[in-house]
Amino acid sequence: MSSAVKSDTPAGAPRTSAAATAACNPDSDESLLVAVGNHQDRAAFNLLFTRFSNRIYAMGMKLTRNEQLSHDLVQEAMLTVWQKAPLYDLDRGTAQSWIFTLTRNRCFDILRKMKRQPATVSADDIWPQEGDGDSQLVHEEEGTMEVEVSKIESFYGGLPAAQRAVIEQIYIHDRTHEEAAAVLDIPLGTLKSRLRLGVGKLRQMVGTE
Amino acid sequence: MTSEAKFHPTAEQLGGFARGTLTAGMDVVISAHVELCADCRSRIGSLEAEAAAEMLQAVPETRPVNKDFSSMIDSIVNHAQTQADEQTSDPVTEIHMLEHSVRLPKVLAKVASEGLVWKKLAGGINQASVTLDDQTQCEFLYMKPGSQVPVHKHQGSEVTLVLDGSFSDESGHYKQSDFVVRTANDMHQPASEEGCLCFAVLDSPLTFTKGLARLLNPLIRYRFRRATAAASH
């Protein structure tokens, strides 16, 4: 579908900030979405737009049976893709799934507005958002134990490797979120959610928060 | 507030929730259950992937549905992007029923945040109706300890999510986060020994709500308080 752009760098090659756009694999929707999220890559967004706009329009026709609403849905869904791309998280699934959930949510809101139904709830209240599960975890266990700093290191070993890698980049190597995402070659959104999860678990284990 | 539910939405209901093809009332009650139930939460991801494959399948190039949307791109990429740091956590919300308070799932906290008007029904039941769409009747139900809902029959189907306490009927005992589905043919008489707060969604009204019991109901307002997230830290 998209032979127009070819990548010189093999997929999965180490990515630095400068070379990030060049390393983007145009055949992978996930890779394009990460380029849009981490570097506001317009060429990558153009490709995603070309791939998804007609499919979103078709989904709109299935759900609304209305051409104007389906047209509005393409605009609103792709705008949300652009705006929320920095929050895209590999842990939440494929680019197609992620774009679907954004489109479903915009469609819900567009239909309610059109039918003049009460604005009591919006789609974002109904479908769990990125990060919700994490804050839940942190809320659940609240303790008043004394914190022993030496304990943190032993707890740290008990974290899942992916979360440990992120915490190491930020707290031990003192990198910025953007630098750490580039070093680990993951989307910024993924880095931030892993960091939040990992720190949340550490706090839970030492009984602060 | 996560607890282990024994009763869950049907596969069809969860699938419809993931696809976005249900009524708002049904979406809300399923969303509240999903927040309370780790099992169902873990299923949503794969159901969304299935729905994505079904709803966003590639459109053949020759189909007349193909349109040129390219003029939209420039207006879109001039918008600022959201940064992960900008996301703020929602306020924790509690509902106060008589002596104790109940922490609500986020979506129900939002539903309740505009204020609930409680009506007293027969049998020690209090009801606060909310309007979410034009196809369902939704309500918070509070059963006082020792109360019993008058025997009723459903014209359509009824979903009841237990938020606090418990209730029983002929078919079982239901606790926090249980999602109880009753269809048109079921006749039942729920009762609660310890008291129970529920959220119920009906796709058509119960027969008794139209009867004499409704005339006996004075309006009662319960206070509703919203605690901010800041207070919990």
Tab-separated table of C-alpha atoms in Angstrom, chain A residues 6-207:
chain	number	residue	atom	x	y	z
A	6	LYS	CA	11.464	3.154	1.926
A	7	SER	CA	13.594	2.922	5.011
A	8	ASP	CA	17.372	2.649	4.716
A	9	THR	CA	17.711	1.378	8.246
A	10	PRO	CA	16.570	-2.111	9.141
A	11	ALA	CA	13.667	-2.283	11.575
A	12	GLY	CA	14.796	-2.612	15.160
A	13	ALA	CA	18.112	-0.813	14.615
A	14	PRO	CA	19.253	1.297	17.571
A	15	ARG	CA	17.656	4.695	17.362
A	16	THR	CA	19.088	8.027	18.411
A	17	SER	CA	17.040	11.208	18.477
A	18	ALA	CA	18.697	12.574	15.343
A	19	ALA	CA	18.314	9.396	13.316
A	20	ALA	CA	14.887	8.550	14.667
A	21	THR	CA	12.846	9.596	11.662
A	22	ALA	CA	15.131	7.818	9.246
A	23	ALA	CA	14.904	4.651	11.342
A	24	CYS	CA	11.111	4.663	11.166
A	25	ASN	CA	9.822	1.605	9.339
A	26	PRO	CA	7.056	2.832	7.006
A	27	ASP	CA	5.574	-0.648	6.718
A	28	SER	CA	4.815	-0.790	10.409
A	29	ASP	CA	1.850	1.262	11.647
A	30	GLU	CA	3.288	1.059	15.164
A	31	SER	CA	6.603	2.478	14.009
A	32	LEU	CA	4.823	5.346	12.219
A	33	LEU	CA	2.720	6.097	15.296
A	34	VAL	CA	5.846	6.214	17.473
A	35	ALA	CA	7.488	8.619	15.002
A	36	VAL	CA	4.399	10.853	15.163
A	37	GLY	CA	4.368	10.689	18.964
A	38	ASN	CA	8.055	11.135	19.649
A	39	HIS	CA	9.042	13.506	16.831
A	40	GLN	CA	5.843	15.068	15.427
A	41	ASP	CA	6.831	13.323	12.187
A	42	ARG	CA	4.439	14.712	9.535
A	43	ALA	CA	5.507	12.304	6.814
A	44	ALA	CA	4.699	9.395	9.126
A	45	PHE	CA	1.329	10.993	9.940
A	46	ASN	CA	0.606	11.386	6.225
A	47	LEU	CA	1.134	7.657	5.731
A	48	LEU	CA	-1.081	6.761	8.680
A	49	PHE	CA	-3.726	9.149	7.388
A	50	THR	CA	-3.625	7.558	3.934
A	51	ARG	CA	-3.950	4.091	5.445
A	52	PHE	CA	-6.705	4.787	7.933
A	53	SER	CA	-8.934	7.633	6.679
A	54	ASN	CA	-11.029	5.503	4.342
A	55	ARG	CA	-11.263	2.694	6.855
A	56	ILE	CA	-12.450	5.122	9.533
A	57	TYR	CA	-14.991	6.519	7.100
A	58	ALA	CA	-16.281	2.990	6.431
A	59	MET	CA	-16.525	2.313	10.178
A	60	GLY	CA	-18.427	5.584	10.572
A	61	MET	CA	-20.896	4.514	7.881
A	62	LYS	CA	-21.425	1.190	9.676
A	63	LEU	CA	-22.141	2.875	12.999
A	64	THR	CA	-23.938	6.072	11.960
A	65	ARG	CA	-25.248	5.409	8.426
A	66	ASN	CA	-24.668	9.089	7.797
A	67	GLU	CA	-22.121	10.514	5.331
A	68	GLN	CA	-21.641	13.865	7.044
A	69	LEU	CA	-21.148	12.276	10.473
A	70	SER	CA	-18.714	9.747	8.987
A	71	HIS	CA	-16.766	12.575	7.365
A	72	ASP	CA	-16.640	14.418	10.720
A	73	LEU	CA	-15.514	11.172	12.334
A	74	VAL	CA	-12.474	10.931	10.021
A	75	GLN	CA	-11.501	14.502	10.950
A	76	GLU	CA	-11.995	14.034	14.688
A	77	ALA	CA	-10.477	10.561	14.932
A	78	MET	CA	-7.339	11.466	12.964
A	79	LEU	CA	-6.980	14.707	14.935
A	80	THR	CA	-7.107	12.646	18.137
A	81	VAL	CA	-4.498	10.256	16.692
A	82	TRP	CA	-2.181	13.223	16.068
A	83	GLN	CA	-2.828	14.789	19.473
A	84	LYS	CA	-2.581	11.619	21.531
A	85	ALA	CA	0.237	9.889	19.649
A	86	PRO	CA	2.736	10.771	22.446
A	87	LEU	CA	0.537	8.694	24.791
A	88	TYR	CA	0.557	5.622	22.512
A	89	ASP	CA	1.827	2.687	24.461
A	90	LEU	CA	3.104	-0.575	22.935
A	91	ASP	CA	1.749	-2.359	26.004
A	92	ARG	CA	-1.756	-1.376	24.895
A	93	GLY	CA	-1.613	-3.271	21.626
A	94	THR	CA	-1.300	-2.631	17.911
A	95	ALA	CA	-1.656	0.738	16.214
A	96	GLN	CA	-4.860	-0.540	14.590
A	97	SER	CA	-6.401	-1.408	17.979
A	98	TRP	CA	-5.342	1.913	19.441
A	99	ILE	CA	-6.699	3.928	16.513
A	100	PHE	CA	-9.909	1.878	16.677
A	101	THR	CA	-10.475	2.760	20.336
A	102	LEU	CA	-9.937	6.473	19.654
A	103	THR	CA	-12.328	6.279	16.690
A	104	ARG	CA	-14.971	4.349	18.657
A	105	ASN	CA	-14.813	6.975	21.405
A	106	ARG	CA	-15.110	9.950	19.035
A	107	CYS	CA	-18.004	8.181	17.293
A	108	PHE	CA	-19.828	7.714	20.615
A	109	ASP	CA	-19.487	11.428	21.384
A	110	ILE	CA	-20.472	12.536	17.867
A	111	LEU	CA	-23.609	10.350	17.942
A	112	ARG	CA	-24.679	11.590	21.371
A	113	LYS	CA	-24.231	15.191	20.312
A	114	MET	CA	-26.247	14.567	17.162
A	115	LYS	CA	-29.077	12.864	19.090
A	116	ARG	CA	-28.937	15.639	21.725
A	117	GLN	CA	-28.553	13.104	24.488
A	118	PRO	CA	-27.528	14.265	27.974
A	119	ALA	CA	-23.852	15.205	28.213
A	120	THR	CA	-23.609	13.454	31.600
A	121	VAL	CA	-21.017	10.984	30.339
A	122	SER	CA	-18.556	11.090	27.469
A	123	ALA	CA	-16.693	8.211	25.836
A	124	ASP	CA	-13.556	8.965	27.836
A	125	ASP	CA	-15.516	8.390	31.056
A	126	ILE	CA	-16.734	5.007	29.825
A	127	TRP	CA	-13.698	3.339	28.266
A	128	PRO	CA	-10.670	3.061	30.564
A	129	GLN	CA	-7.928	5.480	29.620
A	130	GLU	CA	-4.209	5.032	29.420
A	131	GLY	CA	-2.860	5.110	32.963
A	132	ASP	CA	-6.101	4.304	34.798
A	133	GLY	CA	-5.036	0.826	35.795
A	134	ASP	CA	-1.800	2.180	37.201
A	135	SER	CA	-3.368	4.774	39.452
A	136	GLN	CA	-5.712	2.075	40.698
A	137	LEU	CA	-2.718	-0.038	41.709
A	138	VAL	CA	-1.210	2.844	43.597
A	139	HIS	CA	-4.462	3.671	45.381
A	140	GLU	CA	-5.133	0.157	46.513
A	141	GLU	CA	-2.362	-0.384	48.999
A	142	GLU	CA	-1.800	2.558	51.230
A	143	GLY	CA	0.404	1.999	54.237
A	144	THR	CA	2.072	3.979	56.970
A	145	MET	CA	5.251	1.879	57.339
A	146	GLU	CA	8.570	3.553	57.935
A	147	VAL	CA	10.663	3.674	54.790
A	148	GLU	CA	14.104	2.150	54.840
A	149	VAL	CA	16.055	3.425	51.861
A	150	SER	CA	18.238	0.319	51.806
A	151	LYS	CA	15.116	-1.773	51.222
A	152	ILE	CA	14.326	0.007	47.986
A	153	GLU	CA	17.261	-1.689	46.292
A	154	SER	CA	16.070	-5.162	47.192
A	155	PHE	CA	12.514	-4.353	46.095
A	156	TYR	CA	13.880	-2.867	42.883
A	157	GLY	CA	15.180	-6.306	41.895
A	158	GLY	CA	11.629	-7.639	42.109
A	159	LEU	CA	10.244	-5.355	39.403
A	160	PRO	CA	9.548	-6.671	35.893
A	161	ALA	CA	12.600	-6.190	33.653
A	162	ALA	CA	10.895	-3.626	31.395
A	163	GLN	CA	10.009	-1.373	34.333
A	164	ARG	CA	13.435	-1.836	35.908
A	165	ALA	CA	15.124	-0.786	32.655
A	166	VAL	CA	13.123	2.433	32.560
A	167	ILE	CA	13.780	3.298	36.212
A	168	GLU	CA	17.472	2.601	35.676
A	169	GLN	CA	17.634	5.034	32.750
A	170	ILE	CA	15.845	7.805	34.636
A	171	TYR	CA	17.061	7.430	38.219
A	172	ILE	CA	20.508	5.862	37.802
A	173	HIS	CA	21.709	7.244	34.462
A	174	ASP	CA	19.806	10.461	35.079
A	175	ARG	CA	18.439	10.668	31.534
A	176	THR	CA	15.436	12.735	30.459
A	177	HIS	CA	12.264	10.889	29.455
A	178	GLU	CA	12.981	11.615	25.774
A	179	GLU	CA	16.569	10.371	26.005
A	180	ALA	CA	15.550	7.227	27.862
A	181	ALA	CA	12.830	6.468	25.283
A	182	ALA	CA	15.415	6.821	22.496
A	183	VAL	CA	17.980	4.621	24.296
A	184	LEU	CA	15.423	1.883	24.990
A	185	ASP	CA	13.801	2.353	21.567
A	186	ILE	CA	10.261	2.543	22.948
A	187	PRO	CA	7.510	5.155	22.574
A	188	LEU	CA	7.548	8.014	25.044
A	189	GLY	CA	4.058	6.996	26.189
A	190	THR	CA	5.262	3.471	26.945
A	191	LEU	CA	8.251	4.804	28.854
A	192	LYS	CA	6.058	7.057	30.966
A	193	SER	CA	3.515	4.383	31.771
A	194	ARG	CA	6.246	1.868	32.688
A	195	LEU	CA	7.903	4.483	34.862
A	196	ARG	CA	4.610	5.244	36.591
A	197	LEU	CA	3.888	1.546	37.086
A	198	GLY	CA	7.386	0.764	38.364
A	199	VAL	CA	7.538	3.712	40.753
A	200	GLY	CA	4.006	2.913	41.913
A	201	LYS	CA	4.989	-0.664	42.692
A	202	LEU	CA	8.147	0.402	44.511
A	203	ARG	CA	6.156	2.823	46.618
A	204	GLN	CA	3.618	0.110	47.296
A	205	MET	CA	6.367	-2.248	48.407
A	206	VAL	CA	7.950	0.224	50.781
A	207	GLY	CA	4.568	1.387	51.964
